[in-house]
């Protein structure tokens, strides 16, 4: 009995120590799935090759891969944070039907309820229910804001669009400022607002191109 008990202790320790690595592997697998789902959504392609997830930080990954279509391989990548797409890039042709021409330059664009739901899901993962009165560094707010704005601009205008925040001010729980957006070899100016909840998690955003 003593020998069985003694041999069981190392096995139990190995099992406990392996739990964190299993959790990371599960996160990587989920990040790869949400990325390939997004590429399928925007391109119609579902034949993927060489997919791998690069860990960027806490619950944050960049997924790399290639999509095979009509004899060609197109490179793609996604930035995934807490299981949600923050930004993506796809080098191949897009098959998704374009929306009606309602999003011309100069048209104000406001995000719908989807982002609020995403933020609520992210908050439920690690929130203890207590509001945070401590404002994080502005650079952290800018990072979350820019990621979300870039995701929206790519979704609404061009899949390879890039955005750069030229200035940012914190007003209450809002981050406001001006930005430069570039796609189709053209640069555009923009104003933006990112709304954070009481725990300083991004819940909503809007931007205006001109």
Short mmCIF file of C-alpha atoms in Angstrom, two decimals:
data_model
loop_
_atom_site.label_atom_id
_atom_site.label_comp_id
_atom_site.label_asym_id
_atom_site.label_seq_id
_atom_site.Cartn_x
_atom_site.Cartn_y
_atom_site.Cartn_z
CA UNK A 1 0.00 0.00 0.00
CA UNK A 2 2.82 2.40 0.86
CA UNK A 3 4.52 1.73 -2.47
CA UNK A 4 1.28 2.38 -4.36
CA UNK A 5 0.74 5.59 -2.41
CA UNK A 6 4.29 6.78 -3.01
CA UNK A 7 4.11 6.06 -6.76
CA UNK A 8 0.78 7.88 -7.03
CA UNK A 9 2.21 11.15 -5.67
CA UNK A 10 4.60 11.86 -8.60
CA UNK A 11 1.84 11.01 -11.11
CA UNK A 12 -0.53 13.42 -9.41
CA UNK A 13 2.11 16.17 -9.42
CA UNK A 14 2.75 15.65 -13.15
CA UNK A 15 -0.98 15.87 -13.86
CA UNK A 16 -1.32 19.12 -11.88
CA UNK A 17 1.73 20.71 -13.50
CA UNK A 18 0.46 19.83 -16.98
CA UNK A 19 -2.83 21.69 -16.51
CA UNK A 20 -1.48 25.17 -17.44
CA UNK A 21 0.12 23.87 -20.64
CA UNK A 22 -3.12 22.13 -21.58
CA UNK A 23 -5.01 25.38 -21.05
CA UNK A 24 -2.59 27.27 -23.30
CA UNK A 25 -2.89 24.58 -25.98
CA UNK A 26 -6.67 24.87 -25.80
CA UNK A 27 -6.45 28.67 -26.18
CA UNK A 28 -4.16 28.27 -29.18
CA UNK A 29 -6.58 25.83 -30.82
CA UNK A 30 -9.50 28.19 -30.22
CA UNK A 31 -7.50 31.15 -31.59
CA UNK A 32 -6.72 29.18 -34.75
CA UNK A 33 -10.40 28.27 -35.17
CA UNK A 34 -11.81 31.79 -34.78
CA UNK A 35 -9.16 33.06 -37.21
CA UNK A 36 -9.91 30.51 -39.92
CA UNK A 37 -13.65 31.07 -39.39
CA UNK A 38 -13.11 34.79 -40.01
CA UNK A 39 -11.07 34.19 -43.18
CA UNK A 40 -13.77 31.83 -44.44
CA UNK A 41 -16.39 34.47 -43.68
CA UNK A 42 -14.69 37.21 -45.69
CA UNK A 43 -13.29 35.10 -48.54
CA UNK A 44 -15.35 31.94 -48.88
CA UNK A 45 -12.16 29.84 -48.66
CA UNK A 46 -12.10 26.91 -46.23
CA UNK A 47 -9.00 24.97 -47.33
CA UNK A 48 -6.19 25.97 -44.96
CA UNK A 49 -2.54 24.97 -44.63
CA UNK A 50 0.34 25.55 -42.20
CA UNK A 51 -1.75 27.14 -39.42
CA UNK A 52 0.08 28.02 -36.22
CA UNK A 53 -0.50 30.38 -33.29
CA UNK A 54 2.19 32.69 -31.93
CA UNK A 55 1.69 33.68 -28.29
CA UNK A 56 1.97 37.47 -27.87
CA UNK A 57 1.02 37.82 -24.21
CA UNK A 58 -1.64 36.94 -21.67
CA UNK A 59 -4.57 35.39 -23.60
CA UNK A 60 -3.23 37.03 -26.77
CA UNK A 61 -2.14 35.27 -29.98
CA UNK A 62 -1.27 36.00 -33.58
CA UNK A 63 -2.41 33.20 -35.88
CA UNK A 64 -0.54 32.59 -39.15
CA UNK A 65 -1.50 30.40 -42.07
CA UNK A 66 -2.18 29.95 -45.76
CA UNK A 67 -5.52 29.54 -47.54
CA UNK A 68 -5.52 27.40 -50.68
CA UNK A 69 -7.90 28.43 -53.45
CA UNK A 70 -7.92 27.68 -57.20
CA UNK A 71 -4.33 26.44 -57.15
CA UNK A 72 -3.01 29.45 -55.21
CA UNK A 73 -1.93 29.82 -51.58
CA UNK A 74 -2.84 33.10 -49.92
CA UNK A 75 -1.16 34.24 -46.70
CA UNK A 76 -3.33 35.38 -43.79
CA UNK A 77 -2.93 36.27 -40.14
CA UNK A 78 -5.19 37.29 -37.26
CA UNK A 79 -4.64 38.91 -33.91
CA UNK A 80 -6.78 37.15 -31.32
CA UNK A 81 -7.27 38.39 -27.77
CA UNK A 82 -9.28 36.44 -25.18
CA UNK A 83 -10.80 34.32 -27.94
CA UNK A 84 -11.95 37.22 -30.11
CA UNK A 85 -10.60 38.63 -33.37
CA UNK A 86 -8.95 42.04 -32.89
CA UNK A 87 -7.50 42.46 -36.39
CA UNK A 88 -6.84 40.35 -39.45
CA UNK A 89 -5.11 40.46 -42.82
CA UNK A 90 -5.75 38.32 -45.91
CA UNK A 91 -3.73 38.57 -49.13
CA UNK A 92 -6.19 36.78 -51.41
CA UNK A 93 -9.34 37.91 -53.25
CA UNK A 94 -12.50 38.54 -51.27
CA UNK A 95 -15.67 36.82 -52.38
CA UNK A 96 -17.99 38.34 -49.82
CA UNK A 97 -20.73 40.43 -51.40
CA UNK A 98 -20.01 44.08 -50.74
CA UNK A 99 -22.51 46.06 -48.73
CA UNK A 100 -24.59 48.74 -50.35
CA UNK A 101 -22.69 51.95 -50.96
CA UNK A 102 -23.77 53.46 -47.65
CA UNK A 103 -20.32 53.77 -46.13
CA UNK A 104 -18.78 56.45 -48.35
CA UNK A 105 -16.08 58.71 -46.95
CA UNK A 106 -17.67 61.36 -44.83
CA UNK A 107 -20.36 59.05 -43.48
CA UNK A 108 -20.43 58.62 -39.74
CA UNK A 109 -20.18 54.97 -38.72
CA UNK A 110 -21.27 53.62 -35.35
CA UNK A 111 -20.80 50.05 -34.20
CA UNK A 112 -23.81 47.94 -33.26
CA UNK A 113 -24.56 45.75 -30.31
CA UNK A 114 -22.08 43.04 -31.37
CA UNK A 115 -19.06 44.69 -29.77
CA UNK A 116 -20.92 45.22 -26.52
CA UNK A 117 -21.68 41.49 -26.41
CA UNK A 118 -18.04 40.63 -27.14
CA UNK A 119 -16.87 42.96 -24.37
CA UNK A 120 -19.36 41.46 -21.93
CA UNK A 121 -18.12 37.94 -22.70
CA UNK A 122 -14.51 39.01 -22.22
CA UNK A 123 -15.35 40.72 -18.95
CA UNK A 124 -17.13 37.65 -17.60
CA UNK A 125 -13.96 35.58 -18.07
CA UNK A 126 -11.92 37.33 -15.41
CA UNK A 127 -14.05 39.98 -13.72
CA UNK A 128 -14.71 39.66 -10.01
CA UNK A 129 -17.73 41.97 -10.26
CA UNK A 130 -16.00 44.89 -8.57
CA UNK A 131 -15.53 48.11 -10.55
CA UNK A 132 -11.99 49.35 -10.98
CA UNK A 133 -11.40 52.95 -10.04
CA UNK A 134 -7.80 52.88 -11.24
CA UNK A 135 -7.33 54.08 -14.78
CA UNK A 136 -4.77 51.97 -16.70
CA UNK A 137 -1.97 53.58 -18.67
CA UNK A 138 -3.24 55.50 -21.66
CA UNK A 139 -1.04 53.41 -23.94
CA UNK A 140 -3.03 50.30 -22.95
CA UNK A 141 -6.29 52.07 -23.81
CA UNK A 142 -4.82 53.22 -27.12
CA UNK A 143 -3.74 49.67 -27.95
CA UNK A 144 -7.23 48.21 -27.38
CA UNK A 145 -8.86 51.13 -29.18
CA UNK A 146 -6.59 50.95 -32.23
CA UNK A 147 -7.01 47.18 -32.55
CA UNK A 148 -10.79 47.48 -32.55
CA UNK A 149 -10.84 50.42 -34.96
CA UNK A 150 -8.51 48.63 -37.36
CA UNK A 151 -10.73 45.54 -37.23
CA UNK A 152 -13.76 47.68 -38.09
CA UNK A 153 -12.07 49.64 -40.89
CA UNK A 154 -10.85 46.38 -42.46
CA UNK A 155 -14.30 44.86 -42.16
CA UNK A 156 -16.10 47.93 -43.53
CA UNK A 157 -13.64 49.31 -46.11
CA UNK A 158 -10.59 47.24 -47.06
CA UNK A 159 -9.11 44.00 -45.72
CA UNK A 160 -5.57 45.44 -45.61
CA UNK A 161 -6.38 48.87 -44.16
CA UNK A 162 -4.10 50.24 -41.45
CA UNK A 163 -4.86 52.85 -38.83
CA UNK A 164 -2.55 55.02 -36.73
CA UNK A 165 -3.76 57.12 -33.80
CA UNK A 166 -2.17 60.57 -34.17
CA UNK A 167 -3.44 61.77 -30.79
CA UNK A 168 -5.59 60.54 -27.92
CA UNK A 169 -7.27 62.11 -24.88
CA UNK A 170 -9.09 60.42 -22.03
CA UNK A 171 -12.42 62.10 -21.25
CA UNK A 172 -14.30 60.27 -18.55
CA UNK A 173 -14.34 56.66 -19.74
CA UNK A 174 -13.91 57.64 -23.38
CA UNK A 175 -10.74 57.78 -25.46
CA UNK A 176 -11.11 60.39 -28.20
CA UNK A 177 -8.79 61.79 -30.82
CA UNK A 178 -7.70 61.85 -34.44
CA UNK A 179 -6.21 59.12 -36.62
CA UNK A 180 -4.84 58.41 -40.06
CA UNK A 181 -6.25 55.53 -42.09
CA UNK A 182 -4.56 54.09 -45.18
CA UNK A 183 -5.89 51.64 -47.76
CA UNK A 184 -5.93 51.33 -51.57
CA UNK A 185 -2.69 53.36 -51.62
CA UNK A 186 -4.57 56.37 -50.22
CA UNK A 187 -4.45 58.09 -46.86
CA UNK A 188 -7.47 59.45 -45.02
CA UNK A 189 -7.98 61.41 -41.83
CA UNK A 190 -10.40 60.28 -39.16
CA UNK A 191 -11.80 61.17 -35.77
CA UNK A 192 -12.68 58.41 -33.33
CA UNK A 193 -14.21 57.63 -29.94
CA UNK A 194 -13.68 54.45 -27.94
CA UNK A 195 -16.00 53.82 -24.99
CA UNK A 196 -14.71 51.87 -21.98
CA UNK A 197 -16.79 50.41 -19.16
CA UNK A 198 -16.19 50.99 -15.44
CA UNK A 199 -13.55 48.23 -15.46
CA UNK A 200 -11.75 49.91 -18.37
CA UNK A 201 -12.69 47.29 -20.92
CA UNK A 202 -13.55 48.41 -24.43
CA UNK A 203 -17.28 48.04 -25.02
CA UNK A 204 -18.08 50.25 -28.02
CA UNK A 205 -16.48 52.53 -30.63
CA UNK A 206 -17.21 54.85 -33.52
CA UNK A 207 -15.18 56.66 -36.19
CA UNK A 208 -15.64 59.21 -38.93
CA UNK A 209 -13.55 59.30 -42.11
CA UNK A 210 -13.05 62.54 -44.02
#
